[in-house]
């Protein structure tokens, strides 16, 4: 096990096994209700303006904007190409990409329930031939080196306990001339003279980590450094926190709708705590502690 | 689990030299004949591990594939159909994947393969 970073205070979880079991359980338990309320995607929406209110469109826009940022031009036709959806949820983003641009996708999640739902969604849109989801570990991916043209991690990086190993795996499975896209939650950069976050910030992140089964938080610069050190090219990163701000208030409002509230109560404690944590996420984003970041790089 | 997925997988144990193709033991399988997608098949053919295709074909008793493939086969309608049937239409519902190097096994249950290693092997 690698020595833990100084920002350990942002998580109560020191054991990888505890994390992985928790992650699997969290998504097994809460995916169902999330899907009922929010549809097929389980990532932040991208809200181009503060008054943008079409939440499902925002989720699609998040995917499009990520591709646009990474490729700097309209995403090419993907026919004959392969992508991997690392931490795939129920496959929303890979299903969207393959449906629109062609190609095929392998996806992985620690949650058997999510994989089951992902496969069911694929069948519903007649894309079972092109979309394959399995239970697997992103830190130890069951794919040979140089397998994928696009390595896609949409909001799963925050679950990875060893960022270096995670980035190494992303690099390993990407084909030469392939691209990596990571969209993830980080904490703010430390200011000159600071050695760690303020104690109220650490406390807030720790609370969120407890509920969402997250390991220690890192700043975006950690990812940029890891990716650069690995020899990847055209490494770019951008802070998209402004564009996701309307998301958590929307999540909170939807949780309070009576029918949803009852469903949530029935889903169990993990789900209820998850809903409460959504208020902490909103606070963290508004106060600038939490940053929503995209990082991309090209493998020569 | 489709055999196209089998073709993508390798044993995730650290330090394994190659770890694929995984051996395939089938307990229960289903065949669901779907509309052939020739363009999709032609698109994926170049990136297939042919050795893995042969392992999968042998496991399901699918005879008649060539020892290696070449681009002339892309125009062979029977070949494209056979590849679609093999890689897309066969579903392994229950079975086991085994690493040829370490002997490590990965279960397939309810059509889903579980490639997660126990902590001790990570």
mmCIF file of C-alpha atoms in Angstrom:
data_model
loop_
_atom_site.group_PDB
_atom_site.id
_atom_site.type_symbol
_atom_site.label_atom_id
_atom_site.label_comp_id
_atom_site.label_asym_id
_atom_site.label_seq_id
_atom_site.Cartn_x
_atom_site.Cartn_y
_atom_site.Cartn_z
ATOM 1 C CA UNK A 1 0.000 0.000 0.000
ATOM 2 C CA UNK A 2 1.397 3.431 -0.867
ATOM 3 C CA UNK A 3 1.909 5.957 1.935
ATOM 4 C CA UNK A 4 -1.151 8.128 2.343
ATOM 5 C CA UNK A 5 -1.119 11.815 1.387
ATOM 6 C CA UNK A 6 -1.275 14.551 3.964
ATOM 7 C CA UNK A 7 -4.894 15.262 3.137
ATOM 8 C CA UNK A 8 -5.885 11.935 4.745
ATOM 9 C CA UNK A 9 -8.072 13.973 7.046
ATOM 10 C CA UNK A 10 -10.551 14.224 4.166
ATOM 11 C CA UNK A 11 -11.523 10.576 4.569
ATOM 12 C CA UNK A 12 -12.180 8.076 7.342
ATOM 13 C CA UNK A 13 -11.350 5.141 5.056
ATOM 14 C CA UNK A 14 -7.813 3.794 5.177
ATOM 15 C CA UNK A 15 -8.481 0.326 3.865
ATOM 16 C CA UNK A 16 -9.035 -0.297 0.154
ATOM 17 C CA UNK A 17 -11.241 -3.280 0.902
ATOM 18 C CA UNK A 18 -13.545 -1.236 3.128
ATOM 19 C CA UNK A 19 -13.829 1.326 0.325
ATOM 20 C CA UNK A 20 -14.523 -1.164 -2.435
ATOM 21 C CA UNK A 21 -17.122 -3.048 -0.411
ATOM 22 C CA UNK A 22 -18.751 0.249 0.518
ATOM 23 C CA UNK A 23 -18.771 1.507 -3.064
ATOM 24 C CA UNK A 24 -20.347 -1.708 -4.342
ATOM 25 C CA UNK A 25 -22.966 -1.597 -1.624
ATOM 26 C CA UNK A 26 -23.737 2.102 -2.049
ATOM 27 C CA UNK A 27 -24.419 1.754 -5.753
ATOM 28 C CA UNK A 28 -26.230 -1.568 -5.381
ATOM 29 C CA UNK A 29 -28.575 0.109 -2.923
ATOM 30 C CA UNK A 30 -29.070 3.570 -4.340
ATOM 31 C CA UNK A 31 -28.822 3.181 -8.123
ATOM 32 C CA UNK A 32 -32.420 2.080 -8.423
ATOM 33 C CA UNK A 33 -33.970 5.173 -6.908
ATOM 34 C CA UNK A 34 -31.539 7.494 -8.689
ATOM 35 C CA UNK A 35 -32.525 5.979 -12.011
ATOM 36 C CA UNK A 36 -36.215 6.291 -11.196
ATOM 37 C CA UNK A 37 -35.863 9.975 -10.491
ATOM 38 C CA UNK A 38 -33.111 11.090 -12.800
ATOM 39 C CA UNK A 39 -33.061 8.721 -15.717
ATOM 40 C CA UNK A 40 -30.190 6.871 -17.212
ATOM 41 C CA UNK A 41 -27.247 9.073 -16.380
ATOM 42 C CA UNK A 42 -25.523 9.298 -13.024
ATOM 43 C CA UNK A 43 -23.133 12.164 -13.509
ATOM 44 C CA UNK A 44 -23.287 15.924 -13.026
ATOM 45 C CA UNK A 45 -25.084 17.942 -15.634
ATOM 46 C CA UNK A 46 -23.312 20.749 -17.500
ATOM 47 C CA UNK A 47 -25.361 23.935 -17.168
ATOM 48 C CA UNK A 48 -24.156 26.493 -19.733
ATOM 49 C CA UNK A 49 -26.009 29.305 -17.959
ATOM 50 C CA UNK A 50 -27.158 29.572 -14.305
ATOM 51 C CA UNK A 51 -30.835 29.493 -15.316
ATOM 52 C CA UNK A 52 -30.540 26.375 -17.504
ATOM 53 C CA UNK A 53 -33.088 23.936 -16.083
ATOM 54 C CA UNK A 54 -33.306 20.956 -18.445
ATOM 55 C CA UNK A 55 -31.480 18.458 -16.251
ATOM 56 C CA UNK A 56 -31.490 15.545 -18.625
ATOM 57 C CA UNK A 57 -30.185 17.758 -21.427
ATOM 58 C CA UNK A 58 -27.510 18.981 -18.995
ATOM 59 C CA UNK A 59 -26.338 15.415 -18.465
ATOM 60 C CA UNK A 60 -26.036 14.886 -22.221
ATOM 61 C CA UNK A 61 -24.273 18.224 -22.538
ATOM 62 C CA UNK A 62 -21.693 17.108 -19.947
ATOM 63 C CA UNK A 63 -20.705 14.256 -22.243
ATOM 64 C CA UNK A 64 -20.595 16.430 -25.366
ATOM 65 C CA UNK A 65 -18.620 19.191 -23.659
ATOM 66 C CA UNK A 66 -16.109 16.677 -22.337
ATOM 67 C CA UNK A 67 -15.519 15.241 -25.799
ATOM 68 C CA UNK A 68 -15.315 18.724 -27.284
ATOM 69 C CA UNK A 69 -12.768 19.842 -24.696
ATOM 70 C CA UNK A 70 -10.619 16.765 -25.171
ATOM 71 C CA UNK A 71 -10.662 16.567 -28.951
ATOM 72 C CA UNK A 72 -10.744 20.350 -29.625
ATOM 73 C CA UNK A 73 -12.965 19.698 -32.636
ATOM 74 C CA UNK A 74 -16.172 17.799 -33.369
ATOM 75 C CA UNK A 75 -15.774 14.261 -32.084
ATOM 76 C CA UNK A 76 -14.962 12.023 -35.039
ATOM 77 C CA UNK A 77 -17.061 9.061 -36.079
ATOM 78 C CA UNK A 78 -16.120 6.276 -33.747
ATOM 79 C CA UNK A 79 -17.022 3.303 -35.962
ATOM 80 C CA UNK A 80 -14.534 0.477 -35.559
ATOM 81 C CA UNK A 81 -13.061 2.063 -32.443
ATOM 82 C CA UNK A 82 -13.225 1.005 -28.806
ATOM 83 C CA UNK A 83 -13.697 2.939 -25.616
ATOM 84 C CA UNK A 84 -13.588 1.892 -21.978
ATOM 85 C CA UNK A 85 -16.017 3.367 -19.466
ATOM 86 C CA UNK A 86 -14.110 3.253 -16.192
ATOM 87 C CA UNK A 87 -16.550 3.267 -13.296
ATOM 88 C CA UNK A 88 -19.457 3.064 -15.719
ATOM 89 C CA UNK A 89 -22.447 3.466 -13.412
ATOM 90 C CA UNK A 90 -25.320 2.157 -15.497
ATOM 91 C CA UNK A 91 -23.452 2.922 -18.693
ATOM 92 C CA UNK A 92 -25.109 6.274 -19.423
ATOM 93 C CA UNK A 93 -22.126 8.030 -20.952
ATOM 94 C CA UNK A 94 -20.705 5.141 -22.998
ATOM 95 C CA UNK A 95 -24.184 4.244 -24.195
ATOM 96 C CA UNK A 96 -24.719 7.824 -25.319
ATOM 97 C CA UNK A 97 -21.351 8.000 -27.113
ATOM 98 C CA UNK A 98 -21.683 4.663 -28.911
ATOM 99 C CA UNK A 99 -25.298 5.362 -29.863
ATOM 100 C CA UNK A 100 -24.403 8.686 -31.409
ATOM 101 C CA UNK A 101 -20.910 8.089 -32.774
ATOM 102 C CA UNK A 102 -20.653 4.329 -33.310
ATOM 103 C CA UNK A 103 -17.893 1.993 -32.166
ATOM 104 C CA UNK A 104 -18.074 -0.204 -29.092
ATOM 105 C CA UNK A 105 -17.482 0.081 -25.371
ATOM 106 C CA UNK A 106 -16.358 -2.050 -22.481
ATOM 107 C CA UNK A 107 -17.448 -0.795 -19.095
ATOM 108 C CA UNK A 108 -16.682 -1.727 -15.540
ATOM 109 C CA UNK A 109 -18.193 -1.186 -12.127
ATOM 110 C CA UNK A 110 -17.787 -2.719 -8.687
ATOM 111 C CA UNK A 111 -21.562 -2.915 -8.367
ATOM 112 C CA UNK A 112 -23.265 -6.030 -9.796
ATOM 113 C CA UNK A 113 -26.611 -4.232 -9.727
ATOM 114 C CA UNK A 114 -25.295 -1.392 -11.862
ATOM 115 C CA UNK A 115 -23.788 -3.822 -14.372
ATOM 116 C CA UNK A 116 -27.101 -5.629 -14.607
ATOM 117 C CA UNK A 117 -28.978 -2.372 -15.222
ATOM 118 C CA UNK A 118 -26.342 -1.208 -17.700
ATOM 119 C CA UNK A 119 -26.759 -4.399 -19.731
ATOM 120 C CA UNK A 120 -30.528 -4.073 -19.598
ATOM 121 C CA UNK A 121 -30.381 -0.471 -20.852
ATOM 122 C CA UNK A 122 -28.091 -1.556 -23.694
ATOM 123 C CA UNK A 123 -30.580 -4.218 -24.739
ATOM 124 C CA UNK A 124 -33.430 -1.698 -24.673
ATOM 125 C CA UNK A 125 -31.707 0.467 -27.267
ATOM 126 C CA UNK A 126 -30.510 -2.487 -29.342
ATOM 127 C CA UNK A 127 -26.878 -1.848 -28.576
ATOM 128 C CA UNK A 128 -26.050 -5.061 -26.728
ATOM 129 C CA UNK A 129 -23.655 -6.016 -29.502
ATOM 130 C CA UNK A 130 -21.628 -2.875 -28.939
ATOM 131 C CA UNK A 131 -21.867 -2.242 -25.204
ATOM 132 C CA UNK A 132 -20.450 -4.702 -22.678
ATOM 133 C CA UNK A 133 -20.409 -4.173 -18.941
ATOM 134 C CA UNK A 134 -18.766 -6.292 -16.283
ATOM 135 C CA UNK A 135 -17.939 -6.301 -12.624
ATOM 136 C CA UNK A 136 -14.278 -5.339 -12.422
ATOM 137 C CA UNK A 137 -11.846 -3.138 -10.541
ATOM 138 C CA UNK A 138 -10.659 0.103 -12.177
ATOM 139 C CA UNK A 139 -7.426 -0.129 -10.192
ATOM 140 C CA UNK A 140 -6.729 -3.504 -11.751
ATOM 141 C CA UNK A 141 -8.437 -3.528 -15.118
ATOM 142 C CA UNK A 142 -8.903 -6.890 -16.855
ATOM 143 C CA UNK A 143 -7.761 -5.599 -20.239
ATOM 144 C CA UNK A 144 -4.449 -5.983 -22.066
ATOM 145 C CA UNK A 145 -2.203 -2.960 -22.630
ATOM 146 C CA UNK A 146 -3.096 -0.677 -25.523
ATOM 147 C CA UNK A 147 -6.709 -1.837 -25.801
ATOM 148 C CA UNK A 148 -8.737 1.369 -26.228
ATOM 149 C CA UNK A 149 -8.902 4.426 -28.466
ATOM 150 C CA UNK A 150 -10.685 6.373 -25.730
ATOM 151 C CA UNK A 151 -10.284 5.816 -22.002
ATOM 152 C CA UNK A 152 -13.173 7.540 -20.244
ATOM 153 C CA UNK A 153 -13.540 8.137 -16.521
ATOM 154 C CA UNK A 154 -16.639 10.205 -15.832
ATOM 155 C CA UNK A 155 -16.893 10.906 -12.103
ATOM 156 C CA UNK A 156 -15.227 7.751 -10.897
ATOM 157 C CA UNK A 157 -11.742 9.086 -10.138
ATOM 158 C CA UNK A 158 -12.904 10.378 -6.780
ATOM 159 C CA UNK A 159 -13.471 6.755 -5.661
ATOM 160 C CA UNK A 160 -9.925 5.610 -6.467
ATOM 161 C CA UNK A 161 -7.737 5.206 -3.374
ATOM 162 C CA UNK A 162 -4.406 5.293 -5.192
ATOM 163 C CA UNK A 163 -4.476 8.023 -7.837
ATOM 164 C CA UNK A 164 -1.070 7.091 -9.218
ATOM 165 C CA UNK A 165 -2.082 3.502 -9.769
ATOM 166 C CA UNK A 166 -5.384 4.617 -11.248
ATOM 167 C CA UNK A 167 -3.708 6.953 -13.743
ATOM 168 C CA UNK A 168 -1.198 4.220 -14.536
ATOM 169 C CA UNK A 169 -4.038 1.826 -15.378
ATOM 170 C CA UNK A 170 -5.723 4.459 -17.561
ATOM 171 C CA UNK A 171 -2.435 4.964 -19.394
ATOM 172 C CA UNK A 172 -1.753 1.235 -19.733
ATOM 173 C CA UNK A 173 -5.027 0.306 -21.408
ATOM 174 C CA UNK A 174 -5.021 3.258 -23.830
ATOM 175 C CA UNK A 175 -3.800 2.632 -27.363
ATOM 176 C CA UNK A 176 -0.952 4.664 -28.825
ATOM 177 C CA UNK A 177 -2.594 7.751 -30.359
ATOM 178 C CA UNK A 178 -5.518 7.208 -28.013
ATOM 179 C CA UNK A 179 -6.944 9.719 -25.566
ATOM 180 C CA UNK A 180 -7.763 9.796 -21.854
ATOM 181 C CA UNK A 181 -10.601 11.886 -20.412
ATOM 182 C CA UNK A 182 -11.026 12.209 -16.645
ATOM 183 C CA UNK A 183 -13.903 14.213 -15.183
ATOM 184 C CA UNK A 184 -13.773 14.219 -11.411
ATOM 185 C CA UNK A 185 -14.250 16.028 -8.093
ATOM 186 C CA UNK A 186 -11.133 17.498 -6.493
ATOM 187 C CA UNK A 187 -10.482 19.897 -3.645
ATOM 188 C CA UNK A 188 -9.218 23.426 -4.339
ATOM 189 C CA UNK A 189 -5.541 24.115 -4.914
ATOM 190 C CA UNK A 190 -3.589 25.047 -1.807
ATOM 191 C CA UNK A 191 -2.631 28.702 -1.653
ATOM 192 C CA UNK A 192 1.002 29.848 -1.302
ATOM 193 C CA UNK A 193 2.072 29.161 2.273
ATOM 194 C CA UNK A 194 -0.662 26.604 2.929
ATOM 195 C CA UNK A 195 0.331 23.018 3.711
ATOM 196 C CA UNK A 196 -3.220 21.760 3.984
ATOM 197 C CA UNK A 197 -6.859 22.845 3.778
ATOM 198 C CA UNK A 198 -8.542 24.722 6.624
ATOM 199 C CA UNK A 199 -9.994 22.464 9.312
ATOM 200 C CA UNK A 200 -13.609 23.328 8.413
ATOM 201 C CA UNK A 201 -12.835 22.344 4.831
ATOM 202 C CA UNK A 202 -11.256 19.054 5.921
ATOM 203 C CA UNK A 203 -14.284 18.356 8.112
ATOM 204 C CA UNK A 204 -16.715 18.982 5.275
ATOM 205 C CA UNK A 205 -14.846 16.732 2.848
ATOM 206 C CA UNK A 206 -14.550 14.048 5.514
ATOM 207 C CA UNK A 207 -18.314 14.042 6.025
ATOM 208 C CA UNK A 208 -18.875 13.636 2.293
ATOM 209 C CA UNK A 209 -16.255 10.894 2.034
ATOM 210 C CA UNK A 210 -17.929 8.931 4.821
ATOM 211 C CA UNK A 211 -21.237 8.831 3.001
ATOM 212 C CA UNK A 212 -20.008 8.416 -0.560
ATOM 213 C CA UNK A 213 -17.159 6.014 0.211
ATOM 214 C CA UNK A 214 -14.398 8.269 -1.025
ATOM 215 C CA UNK A 215 -10.700 8.043 -0.241
ATOM 216 C CA UNK A 216 -8.540 11.107 0.402
ATOM 217 C CA UNK A 217 -9.320 14.060 -1.878
ATOM 218 C CA UNK A 218 -6.621 15.573 -4.078
ATOM 219 C CA UNK A 219 -6.309 18.846 -5.974
ATOM 220 C CA UNK A 220 -6.519 18.844 -9.789
ATOM 221 C CA UNK A 221 -2.797 19.602 -9.982
ATOM 222 C CA UNK A 222 -2.084 16.121 -8.569
ATOM 223 C CA UNK A 223 -3.787 14.537 -11.573
ATOM 224 C CA UNK A 224 -2.036 16.875 -13.986
ATOM 225 C CA UNK A 225 1.319 15.983 -12.461
ATOM 226 C CA UNK A 226 0.651 12.233 -12.521
ATOM 227 C CA UNK A 227 -0.509 12.332 -16.117
ATOM 228 C CA UNK A 228 2.443 14.469 -17.204
ATOM 229 C CA UNK A 229 4.967 12.305 -15.331
ATOM 230 C CA UNK A 230 3.604 9.256 -17.106
ATOM 231 C CA UNK A 231 4.704 10.754 -20.417
ATOM 232 C CA UNK A 232 1.285 11.677 -21.793
ATOM 233 C CA UNK A 233 1.080 14.607 -24.187
ATOM 234 C CA UNK A 234 -1.225 17.572 -24.665
ATOM 235 C CA UNK A 235 -2.164 17.468 -20.983
ATOM 236 C CA UNK A 236 -4.929 19.990 -20.287
ATOM 237 C CA UNK A 237 -7.208 20.677 -17.364
ATOM 238 C CA UNK A 238 -10.123 23.020 -16.702
ATOM 239 C CA UNK A 239 -12.298 23.950 -13.723
ATOM 240 C CA UNK A 240 -15.964 23.408 -14.558
ATOM 241 C CA UNK A 241 -17.352 24.103 -11.081
ATOM 242 C CA UNK A 242 -19.470 27.034 -12.320
ATOM 243 C CA UNK A 243 -21.141 24.818 -14.896
ATOM 244 C CA UNK A 244 -22.260 22.166 -12.398
ATOM 245 C CA UNK A 245 -23.463 24.479 -9.611
ATOM 246 C CA UNK A 246 -27.188 24.177 -10.492
ATOM 247 C CA UNK A 247 -26.963 20.365 -10.257
ATOM 248 C CA UNK A 248 -27.030 19.803 -6.479
ATOM 249 C CA UNK A 249 -29.919 22.159 -5.727
ATOM 250 C CA UNK A 250 -31.820 20.222 -8.389
ATOM 251 C CA UNK A 251 -30.868 16.914 -6.735
ATOM 252 C CA UNK A 252 -31.987 18.208 -3.356
ATOM 253 C CA UNK A 253 -35.294 19.544 -4.733
ATOM 254 C CA UNK A 254 -36.020 16.237 -6.450
ATOM 255 C CA UNK A 255 -35.308 14.306 -3.256
ATOM 256 C CA UNK A 256 -37.868 16.415 -1.393
ATOM 257 C CA UNK A 257 -40.724 15.711 -3.802
ATOM 258 C CA UNK A 258 -43.060 13.518 -1.705
ATOM 259 C CA UNK A 259 -43.095 10.414 -3.927
ATOM 260 C CA UNK A 260 -39.335 10.523 -4.290
ATOM 261 C CA UNK A 261 -38.858 11.147 -0.604
ATOM 262 C CA UNK A 262 -40.785 8.008 0.238
ATOM 263 C CA UNK A 263 -38.809 5.978 -2.302
ATOM 264 C CA UNK A 264 -35.660 7.316 -0.748
ATOM 265 C CA UNK A 265 -36.718 6.339 2.752
ATOM 266 C CA UNK A 266 -37.436 2.856 1.470
ATOM 267 C CA UNK A 267 -34.033 2.564 -0.217
ATOM 268 C CA UNK A 268 -32.187 2.434 3.040
ATOM 269 C CA UNK A 269 -29.819 4.426 5.204
ATOM 270 C CA UNK A 270 -27.019 4.657 2.672
ATOM 271 C CA UNK A 271 -29.332 6.331 0.201
ATOM 272 C CA UNK A 272 -30.794 8.695 2.777
ATOM 273 C CA UNK A 273 -27.347 9.745 3.922
ATOM 274 C CA UNK A 274 -26.421 10.192 0.267
ATOM 275 C CA UNK A 275 -29.271 12.630 -0.136
ATOM 276 C CA UNK A 276 -28.139 14.594 2.922
ATOM 277 C CA UNK A 277 -24.598 14.608 1.602
ATOM 278 C CA UNK A 278 -25.878 16.282 -1.544
ATOM 279 C CA UNK A 279 -26.364 19.407 0.585
ATOM 280 C CA UNK A 280 -22.741 19.182 1.714
ATOM 281 C CA UNK A 281 -21.630 18.814 -1.925
ATOM 282 C CA UNK A 282 -23.575 21.950 -2.801
ATOM 283 C CA UNK A 283 -21.962 23.802 0.104
ATOM 284 C CA UNK A 284 -18.516 22.599 -0.896
ATOM 285 C CA UNK A 285 -18.926 23.723 -4.491
ATOM 286 C CA UNK A 286 -20.403 27.101 -3.543
ATOM 287 C CA UNK A 287 -17.640 27.823 -1.065
ATOM 288 C CA UNK A 288 -14.905 26.829 -3.489
ATOM 289 C CA UNK A 289 -13.596 23.867 -1.501
ATOM 290 C CA UNK A 290 -14.801 21.342 -4.042
ATOM 291 C CA UNK A 291 -13.811 21.714 -7.664
ATOM 292 C CA UNK A 292 -15.351 19.889 -10.586
ATOM 293 C CA UNK A 293 -12.538 19.317 -13.010
ATOM 294 C CA UNK A 294 -11.837 17.858 -16.437
ATOM 295 C CA UNK A 295 -8.376 16.531 -17.260
ATOM 296 C CA UNK A 296 -7.399 15.156 -20.650
ATOM 297 C CA UNK A 297 -4.265 13.840 -22.312
ATOM 298 C CA UNK A 298 -3.076 12.100 -25.436
ATOM 299 C CA UNK A 299 -0.954 8.949 -25.536
ATOM 300 C CA UNK A 300 1.708 9.101 -28.209
ATOM 301 C CA UNK B 1 -21.382 -12.444 -21.320
ATOM 302 C CA UNK B 2 -20.835 -12.304 -25.054
ATOM 303 C CA UNK B 3 -17.773 -13.808 -26.666
ATOM 304 C CA UNK B 4 -16.836 -10.378 -27.965
ATOM 305 C CA UNK B 5 -16.302 -9.437 -24.328
ATOM 306 C CA UNK B 6 -14.251 -12.590 -23.732
ATOM 307 C CA UNK B 7 -12.015 -11.349 -26.507
ATOM 308 C CA UNK B 8 -11.279 -8.105 -24.659
ATOM 309 C CA UNK B 9 -10.451 -9.601 -21.300
ATOM 310 C CA UNK B 10 -7.198 -10.564 -19.633
ATOM 311 C CA UNK B 11 -6.272 -11.769 -16.176
ATOM 312 C CA UNK B 12 -5.802 -8.717 -13.899
ATOM 313 C CA UNK B 13 -3.336 -10.406 -11.514
ATOM 314 C CA UNK B 14 -0.225 -8.253 -11.147
ATOM 315 C CA UNK B 15 2.946 -9.529 -12.737
ATOM 316 C CA UNK B 16 1.225 -11.877 -15.130
ATOM 317 C CA UNK B 17 3.227 -12.075 -18.374
ATOM 318 C CA UNK B 18 0.296 -12.118 -20.762
ATOM 319 C CA UNK B 19 -2.837 -13.516 -19.104
ATOM 320 C CA UNK B 20 -4.975 -14.054 -22.157
ATOM 321 C CA UNK B 21 -6.841 -15.530 -23.928
ATOM 322 C CA UNK B 22 -8.746 -16.703 -20.870
ATOM 323 C CA UNK B 23 -9.904 -20.302 -20.985
ATOM 324 C CA UNK B 24 -13.671 -20.582 -21.117
ATOM 325 C CA UNK B 25 -15.720 -23.240 -19.329
ATOM 326 C CA UNK B 26 -19.421 -23.092 -20.098
ATOM 327 C CA UNK B 27 -22.082 -24.319 -17.700
ATOM 328 C CA UNK B 28 -25.069 -22.650 -19.329
ATOM 329 C CA UNK B 29 -25.369 -20.706 -22.528
ATOM 330 C CA UNK B 30 -28.097 -19.241 -24.712
ATOM 331 C CA UNK B 31 -28.198 -18.406 -28.375
ATOM 332 C CA UNK B 32 -30.255 -15.405 -29.409
ATOM 333 C CA UNK B 33 -30.126 -14.906 -33.165
ATOM 334 C CA UNK B 34 -30.199 -11.227 -33.966
ATOM 335 C CA UNK B 35 -30.081 -9.201 -37.145
ATOM 336 C CA UNK B 36 -26.573 -9.391 -38.558
ATOM 337 C CA UNK B 37 -24.622 -6.140 -38.468
ATOM 338 C CA UNK B 38 -21.953 -6.538 -41.178
ATOM 339 C CA UNK B 39 -20.490 -3.037 -40.833
ATOM 340 C CA UNK B 40 -20.067 -3.441 -37.107
ATOM 341 C CA UNK B 41 -18.398 -6.821 -37.540
ATOM 342 C CA UNK B 42 -16.070 -5.488 -40.229
ATOM 343 C CA UNK B 43 -15.236 -2.582 -37.929
ATOM 344 C CA UNK B 44 -14.175 -4.736 -34.996
ATOM 345 C CA UNK B 45 -12.401 -7.530 -36.878
ATOM 346 C CA UNK B 46 -8.992 -5.843 -37.147
ATOM 347 C CA UNK B 47 -8.781 -5.317 -33.393
ATOM 348 C CA UNK B 48 -9.784 -8.849 -32.367
ATOM 349 C CA UNK B 49 -7.364 -11.210 -30.681
ATOM 350 C CA UNK B 50 -7.641 -14.065 -33.164
ATOM 351 C CA UNK B 51 -6.205 -16.574 -30.701
ATOM 352 C CA UNK B 52 -9.019 -15.601 -28.344
ATOM 353 C CA UNK B 53 -11.614 -16.022 -31.081
ATOM 354 C CA UNK B 54 -10.372 -19.584 -31.652
ATOM 355 C CA UNK B 55 -10.471 -20.355 -27.909
ATOM 356 C CA UNK B 56 -14.048 -19.080 -27.707
ATOM 357 C CA UNK B 57 -15.103 -20.968 -30.841
ATOM 358 C CA UNK B 58 -13.642 -24.209 -29.500
ATOM 359 C CA UNK B 59 -15.417 -23.741 -26.164
ATOM 360 C CA UNK B 60 -18.828 -23.439 -27.830
ATOM 361 C CA UNK B 61 -18.131 -26.149 -30.385
ATOM 362 C CA UNK B 62 -18.058 -23.729 -33.287
ATOM 363 C CA UNK B 63 -15.995 -25.328 -36.048
ATOM 364 C CA UNK B 64 -14.677 -24.120 -39.310
ATOM 365 C CA UNK B 65 -12.889 -20.876 -38.472
ATOM 366 C CA UNK B 66 -9.541 -20.339 -40.233
ATOM 367 C CA UNK B 67 -6.332 -20.478 -38.180
ATOM 368 C CA UNK B 68 -5.762 -16.836 -38.980
ATOM 369 C CA UNK B 69 -7.805 -14.206 -40.704
ATOM 370 C CA UNK B 70 -6.954 -11.783 -43.506
ATOM 371 C CA UNK B 71 -8.668 -8.779 -45.006
ATOM 372 C CA UNK B 72 -10.099 -10.762 -47.921
ATOM 373 C CA UNK B 73 -12.497 -12.325 -45.401
ATOM 374 C CA UNK B 74 -14.099 -8.910 -44.861
ATOM 375 C CA UNK B 75 -15.967 -9.480 -48.140
ATOM 376 C CA UNK B 76 -16.951 -13.048 -47.294
ATOM 377 C CA UNK B 77 -20.628 -12.874 -46.295
ATOM 378 C CA UNK B 78 -20.608 -16.322 -44.695
ATOM 379 C CA UNK B 79 -17.590 -15.415 -42.620
ATOM 380 C CA UNK B 80 -19.190 -12.157 -41.453
ATOM 381 C CA UNK B 81 -22.364 -14.024 -40.541
ATOM 382 C CA UNK B 82 -20.397 -16.670 -38.644
ATOM 383 C CA UNK B 83 -18.500 -14.006 -36.701
ATOM 384 C CA UNK B 84 -21.728 -12.218 -35.798
ATOM 385 C CA UNK B 85 -23.309 -15.441 -34.564
ATOM 386 C CA UNK B 86 -20.242 -16.383 -32.573
ATOM 387 C CA UNK B 87 -19.334 -13.053 -31.017
ATOM 388 C CA UNK B 88 -22.741 -11.413 -30.615
ATOM 389 C CA UNK B 89 -25.487 -14.014 -30.556
ATOM 390 C CA UNK B 90 -24.027 -16.442 -28.045
ATOM 391 C CA UNK B 91 -24.563 -15.561 -24.394
ATOM 392 C CA UNK B 92 -22.640 -17.336 -21.665
ATOM 393 C CA UNK B 93 -25.103 -17.315 -18.790
ATOM 394 C CA UNK B 94 -23.081 -19.383 -16.349
ATOM 395 C CA UNK B 95 -19.480 -20.476 -16.525
ATOM 396 C CA UNK B 96 -15.895 -19.785 -15.573
ATOM 397 C CA UNK B 97 -13.005 -17.918 -17.147
ATOM 398 C CA UNK B 98 -9.552 -19.252 -16.220
ATOM 399 C CA UNK B 99 -6.203 -17.525 -16.578
ATOM 400 C CA UNK B 100 -3.888 -19.739 -18.651
ATOM 401 C CA UNK B 101 -0.904 -18.571 -16.616
ATOM 402 C CA UNK B 102 -1.999 -18.350 -12.984
ATOM 403 C CA UNK B 103 -5.006 -20.679 -13.013
ATOM 404 C CA UNK B 104 -7.000 -17.873 -11.367
ATOM 405 C CA UNK B 105 -10.751 -18.264 -12.056
ATOM 406 C CA UNK B 106 -13.434 -15.644 -12.660
ATOM 407 C CA UNK B 107 -17.088 -16.608 -12.427
ATOM 408 C CA UNK B 108 -19.818 -15.814 -14.918
ATOM 409 C CA UNK B 109 -23.204 -15.709 -13.193
ATOM 410 C CA UNK B 110 -26.477 -14.413 -14.571
ATOM 411 C CA UNK B 111 -24.607 -13.540 -17.743
ATOM 412 C CA UNK B 112 -22.220 -11.164 -15.975
ATOM 413 C CA UNK B 113 -18.528 -11.865 -15.476
ATOM 414 C CA UNK B 114 -16.838 -10.805 -12.244
ATOM 415 C CA UNK B 115 -13.205 -9.900 -12.812
ATOM 416 C CA UNK B 116 -12.494 -8.493 -9.346
ATOM 417 C CA UNK B 117 -9.617 -10.129 -7.486
ATOM 418 C CA UNK B 118 -9.691 -10.842 -3.758
ATOM 419 C CA UNK B 119 -7.616 -8.245 -1.865
ATOM 420 C CA UNK B 120 -4.831 -10.708 -1.178
ATOM 421 C CA UNK B 121 -3.966 -10.896 -4.859
ATOM 422 C CA UNK B 122 -3.905 -7.200 -5.580
#
